[in-house]
Short mmCIF file of C-alpha atoms in Angstrom, two decimals:
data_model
loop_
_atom_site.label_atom_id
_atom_site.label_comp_id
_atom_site.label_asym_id
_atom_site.label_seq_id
_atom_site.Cartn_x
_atom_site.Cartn_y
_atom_site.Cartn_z
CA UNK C 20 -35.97 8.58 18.53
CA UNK C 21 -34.51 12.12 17.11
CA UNK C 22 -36.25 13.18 13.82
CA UNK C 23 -35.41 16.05 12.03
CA UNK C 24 -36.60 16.84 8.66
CA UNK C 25 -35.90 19.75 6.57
CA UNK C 26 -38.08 21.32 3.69
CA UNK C 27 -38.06 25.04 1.78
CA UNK C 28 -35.17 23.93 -0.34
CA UNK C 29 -35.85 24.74 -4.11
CA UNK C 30 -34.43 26.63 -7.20
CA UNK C 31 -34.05 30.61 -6.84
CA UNK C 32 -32.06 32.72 -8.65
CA UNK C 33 -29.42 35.28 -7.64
CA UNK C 34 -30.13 37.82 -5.80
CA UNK C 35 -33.33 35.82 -4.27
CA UNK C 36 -34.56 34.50 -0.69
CA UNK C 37 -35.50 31.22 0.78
CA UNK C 38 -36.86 29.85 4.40
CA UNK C 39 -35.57 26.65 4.81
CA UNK C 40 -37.26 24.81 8.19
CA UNK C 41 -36.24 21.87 10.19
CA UNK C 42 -39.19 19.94 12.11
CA UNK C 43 -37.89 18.05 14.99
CA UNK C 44 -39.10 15.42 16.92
CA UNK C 45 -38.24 12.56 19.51
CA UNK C 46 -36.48 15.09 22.26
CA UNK C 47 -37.02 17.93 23.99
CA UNK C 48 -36.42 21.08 21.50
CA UNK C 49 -35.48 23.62 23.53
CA UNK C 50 -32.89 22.09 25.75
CA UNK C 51 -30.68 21.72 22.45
CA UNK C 52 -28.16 23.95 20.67
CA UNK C 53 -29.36 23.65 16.98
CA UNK C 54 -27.25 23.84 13.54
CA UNK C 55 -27.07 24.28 10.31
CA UNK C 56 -24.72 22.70 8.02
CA UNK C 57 -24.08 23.08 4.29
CA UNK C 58 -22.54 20.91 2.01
CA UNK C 59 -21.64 22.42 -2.11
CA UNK C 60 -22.27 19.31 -4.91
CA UNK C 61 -18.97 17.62 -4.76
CA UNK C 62 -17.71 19.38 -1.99
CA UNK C 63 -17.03 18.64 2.14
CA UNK C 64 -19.27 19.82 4.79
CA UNK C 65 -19.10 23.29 6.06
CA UNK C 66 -21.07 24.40 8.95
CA UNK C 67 -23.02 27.70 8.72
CA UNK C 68 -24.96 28.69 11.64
CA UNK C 69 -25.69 27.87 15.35
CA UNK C 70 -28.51 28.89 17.41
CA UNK C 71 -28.98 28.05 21.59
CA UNK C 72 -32.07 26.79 23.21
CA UNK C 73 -33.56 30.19 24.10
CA UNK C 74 -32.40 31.51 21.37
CA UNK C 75 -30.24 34.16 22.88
CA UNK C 76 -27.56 32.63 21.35
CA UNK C 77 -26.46 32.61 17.41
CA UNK C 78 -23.41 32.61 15.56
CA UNK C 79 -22.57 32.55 11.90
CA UNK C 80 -19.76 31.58 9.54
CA UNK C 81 -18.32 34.39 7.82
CA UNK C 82 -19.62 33.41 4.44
CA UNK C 83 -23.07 34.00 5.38
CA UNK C 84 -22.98 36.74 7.53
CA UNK C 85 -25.48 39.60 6.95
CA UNK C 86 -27.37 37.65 4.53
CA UNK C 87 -28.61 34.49 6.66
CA UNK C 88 -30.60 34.32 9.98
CA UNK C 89 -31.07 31.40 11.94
CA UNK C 90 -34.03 31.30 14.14
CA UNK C 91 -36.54 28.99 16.26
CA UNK C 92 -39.93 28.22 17.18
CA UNK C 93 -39.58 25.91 20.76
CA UNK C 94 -43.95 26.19 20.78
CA UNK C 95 -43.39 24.49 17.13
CA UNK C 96 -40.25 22.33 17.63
CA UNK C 97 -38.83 24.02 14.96
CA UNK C 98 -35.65 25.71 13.54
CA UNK C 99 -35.48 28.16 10.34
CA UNK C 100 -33.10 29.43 7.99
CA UNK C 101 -33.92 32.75 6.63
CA UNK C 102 -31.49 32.88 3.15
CA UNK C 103 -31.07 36.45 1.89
CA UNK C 104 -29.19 37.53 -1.08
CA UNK C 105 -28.71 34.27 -2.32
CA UNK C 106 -25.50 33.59 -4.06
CA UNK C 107 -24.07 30.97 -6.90
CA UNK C 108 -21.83 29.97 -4.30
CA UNK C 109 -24.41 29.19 -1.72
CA UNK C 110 -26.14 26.56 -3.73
CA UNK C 111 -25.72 23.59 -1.60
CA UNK C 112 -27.64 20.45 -0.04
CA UNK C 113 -28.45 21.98 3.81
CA UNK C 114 -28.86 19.99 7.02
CA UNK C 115 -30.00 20.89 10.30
CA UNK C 116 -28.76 19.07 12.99
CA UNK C 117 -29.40 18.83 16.66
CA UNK C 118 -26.22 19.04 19.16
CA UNK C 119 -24.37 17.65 21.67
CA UNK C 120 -23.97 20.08 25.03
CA UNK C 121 -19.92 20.08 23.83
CA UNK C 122 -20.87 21.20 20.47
CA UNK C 123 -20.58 17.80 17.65
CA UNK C 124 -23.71 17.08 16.19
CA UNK C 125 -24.68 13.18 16.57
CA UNK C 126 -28.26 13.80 14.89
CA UNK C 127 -28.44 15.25 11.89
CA UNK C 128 -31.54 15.52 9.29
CA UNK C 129 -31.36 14.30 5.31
CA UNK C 130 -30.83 17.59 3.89
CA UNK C 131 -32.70 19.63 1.51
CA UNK C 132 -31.24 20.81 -1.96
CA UNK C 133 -30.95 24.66 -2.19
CA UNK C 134 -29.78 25.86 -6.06
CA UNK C 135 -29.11 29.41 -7.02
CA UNK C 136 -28.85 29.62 -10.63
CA UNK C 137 -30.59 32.26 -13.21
CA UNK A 10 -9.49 29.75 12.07
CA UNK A 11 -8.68 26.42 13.07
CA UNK A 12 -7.58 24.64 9.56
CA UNK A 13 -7.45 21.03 9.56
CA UNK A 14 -5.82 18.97 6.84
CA UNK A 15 -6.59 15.85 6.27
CA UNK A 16 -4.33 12.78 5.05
CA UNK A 17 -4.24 11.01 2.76
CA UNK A 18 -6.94 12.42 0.58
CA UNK A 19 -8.06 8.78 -0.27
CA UNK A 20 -7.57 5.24 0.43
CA UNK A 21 -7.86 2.42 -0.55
CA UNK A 22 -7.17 -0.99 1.35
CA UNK A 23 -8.76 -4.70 1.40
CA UNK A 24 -11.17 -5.91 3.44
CA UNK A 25 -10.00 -7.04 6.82
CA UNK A 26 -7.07 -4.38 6.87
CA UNK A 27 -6.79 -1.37 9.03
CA UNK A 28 -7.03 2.35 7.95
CA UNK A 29 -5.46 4.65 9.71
CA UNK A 30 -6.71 8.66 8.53
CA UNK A 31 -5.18 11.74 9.81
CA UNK A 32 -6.26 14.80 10.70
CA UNK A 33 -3.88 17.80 11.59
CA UNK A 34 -4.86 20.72 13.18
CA UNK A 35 -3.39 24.57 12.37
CA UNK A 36 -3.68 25.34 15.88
CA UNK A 37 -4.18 23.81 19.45
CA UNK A 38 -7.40 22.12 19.24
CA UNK A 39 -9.68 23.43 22.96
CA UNK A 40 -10.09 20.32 24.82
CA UNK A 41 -9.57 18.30 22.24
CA UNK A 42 -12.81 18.79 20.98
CA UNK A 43 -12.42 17.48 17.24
CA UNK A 44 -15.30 14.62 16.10
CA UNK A 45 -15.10 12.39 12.88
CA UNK A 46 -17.82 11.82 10.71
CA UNK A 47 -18.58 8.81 7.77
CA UNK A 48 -20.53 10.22 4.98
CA UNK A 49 -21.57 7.40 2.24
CA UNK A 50 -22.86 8.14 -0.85
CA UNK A 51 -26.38 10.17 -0.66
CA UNK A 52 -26.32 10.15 3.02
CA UNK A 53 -26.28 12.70 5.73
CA UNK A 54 -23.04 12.44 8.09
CA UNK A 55 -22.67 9.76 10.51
CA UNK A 56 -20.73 11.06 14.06
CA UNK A 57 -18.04 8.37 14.61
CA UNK A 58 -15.80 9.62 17.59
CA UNK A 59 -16.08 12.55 19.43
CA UNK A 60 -13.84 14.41 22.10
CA UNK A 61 -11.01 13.05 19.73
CA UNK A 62 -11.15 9.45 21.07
CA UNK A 63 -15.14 8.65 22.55
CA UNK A 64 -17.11 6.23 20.38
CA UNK A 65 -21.12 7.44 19.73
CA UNK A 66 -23.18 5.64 20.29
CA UNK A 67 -23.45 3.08 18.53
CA UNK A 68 -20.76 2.86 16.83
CA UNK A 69 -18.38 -0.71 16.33
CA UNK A 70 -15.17 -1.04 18.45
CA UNK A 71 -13.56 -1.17 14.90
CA UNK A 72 -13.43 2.49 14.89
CA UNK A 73 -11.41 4.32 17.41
CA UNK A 74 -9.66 7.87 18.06
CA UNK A 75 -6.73 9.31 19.31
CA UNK A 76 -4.74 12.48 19.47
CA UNK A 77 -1.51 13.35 19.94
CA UNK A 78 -1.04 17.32 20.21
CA UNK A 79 -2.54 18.92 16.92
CA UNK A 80 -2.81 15.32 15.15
CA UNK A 81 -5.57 13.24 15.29
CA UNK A 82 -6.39 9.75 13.85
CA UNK A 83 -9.33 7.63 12.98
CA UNK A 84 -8.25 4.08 13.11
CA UNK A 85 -10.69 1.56 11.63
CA UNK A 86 -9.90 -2.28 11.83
CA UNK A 87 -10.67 -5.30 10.35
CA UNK A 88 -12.39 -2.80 7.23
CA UNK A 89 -15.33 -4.30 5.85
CA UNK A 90 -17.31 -3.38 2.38
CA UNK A 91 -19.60 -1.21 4.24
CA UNK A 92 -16.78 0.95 5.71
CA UNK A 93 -16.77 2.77 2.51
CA UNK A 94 -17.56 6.34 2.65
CA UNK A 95 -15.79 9.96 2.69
CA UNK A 96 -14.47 10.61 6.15
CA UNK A 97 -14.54 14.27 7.86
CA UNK A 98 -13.03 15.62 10.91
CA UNK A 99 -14.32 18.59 12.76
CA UNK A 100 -13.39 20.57 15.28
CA UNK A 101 -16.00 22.53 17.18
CA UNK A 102 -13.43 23.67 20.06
CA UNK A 103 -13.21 27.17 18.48
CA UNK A 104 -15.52 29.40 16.47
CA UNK A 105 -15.48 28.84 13.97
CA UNK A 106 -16.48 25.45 13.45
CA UNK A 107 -14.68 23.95 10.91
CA UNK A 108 -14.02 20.50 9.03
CA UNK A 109 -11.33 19.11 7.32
CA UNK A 110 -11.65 18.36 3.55
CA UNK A 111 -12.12 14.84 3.83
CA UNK A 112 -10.39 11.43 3.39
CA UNK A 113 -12.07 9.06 0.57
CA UNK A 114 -12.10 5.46 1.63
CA UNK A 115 -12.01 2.98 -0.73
CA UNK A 116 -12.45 -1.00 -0.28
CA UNK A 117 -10.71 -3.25 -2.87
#
């Protein structure tokens, strides 16, 4: 079955980086569009970046532009968030999840708690 | 950006009733392409419906889609205790992706 787990979440202040990672499992990594979703304490879900199978190709919401890159490791079965210039705002739990050829995302992971606080 | 508003920000309804949640769409919608999602408490997102009216897999009969031009509803029948939860719709038919802000279910 799909298994995706991500880890690298943690407390950093502003100004500061993180590398959050997703390790997938259960399906075959690289024939999947991969995601990343965000969701603020409290707050709905807002998605933040996509990434294709090869790789070639990414997109980003506006609110992270510049400051975030999404990549992946298909030898690894992995996918990675690269956070730079972390904001207040960005504190958030994130989710990776794995999806559909149309674009939803039926498999998603648990999340991991990012918090950007001095 | 595609905005969708959800209504009514939150419900609540007895067990055995139907729910009926809306989602409206700022714009025409690509291929319908709009998915809803049950978050519970402490809990990544569930997909419920996707292409506006195909259940995952998975997923009860009770819930079901539709659309008609930029609305959209989630129908859930015969609610149950466990149908509690924060309900999202999404459209991924344009970039970006966006979600509404949710419709809080509540079982009496």
């Amino acid at each position: 079955q799909v298994q995706l787990v991500e880890s690298g979440g943690g407390l950093v202040k502003p100004g500061g980086s993180l590398k959050l990672s997703c390790a997938a499992s259960g399906f075959t990594f690289s024939d999947y569009f991969m995601s990343w979703f965000r969701q603020a304490p409290g707050k709905g879900l807002e998605w933040v970046s996509y990434i294709g199978g090869g790789g070639a190709t990414i997109n980003y919401a506006d609110s992270v532009k510049g400051r975030f890159t999404i990549s992946r490791d298909n030898a690894k079965n992995s996918l990675f968030l690269q956070m730079n210039s972390l904001r207040a705002e960005d504190t958030a739990v994130y989710y990776c999840a794995r999806d559909d050829s149309t674009g939803y995302s039926p498999h998603w992971g648990q999340g991991t708690l990012v918090s950007v606080s001095s | 950006e595609i905005v969708l508003t959800q209504s009514p920000g939150a419900l609540s309804l007895s067990p055995g009733e139907r729910a009926t949640l809306s989602c409206r769409a700022s714009q025409f919608v690509p291929s319908a392409y709009v998915a809803w999602y049950q978050q519970k408490p402490g809990q990544a997102p569930r997909v419920l419906i996707y292409g506006a009216s195909s259940r995952a897999t998975g997923i009860t009969d009770r819930f079901s889609g539709s659309v008609s031009g930029r609305d959209f509803t989630l129908t859930i029948n015969r609610l149950e205790p466990e149908d509690i939860a924060i309900y999202y719709c999404q459209q991924y038919g344009d970039s970006p992706i966006t979600f509404g802000q949710g419709t809080r279910l509540e079982i009496k």
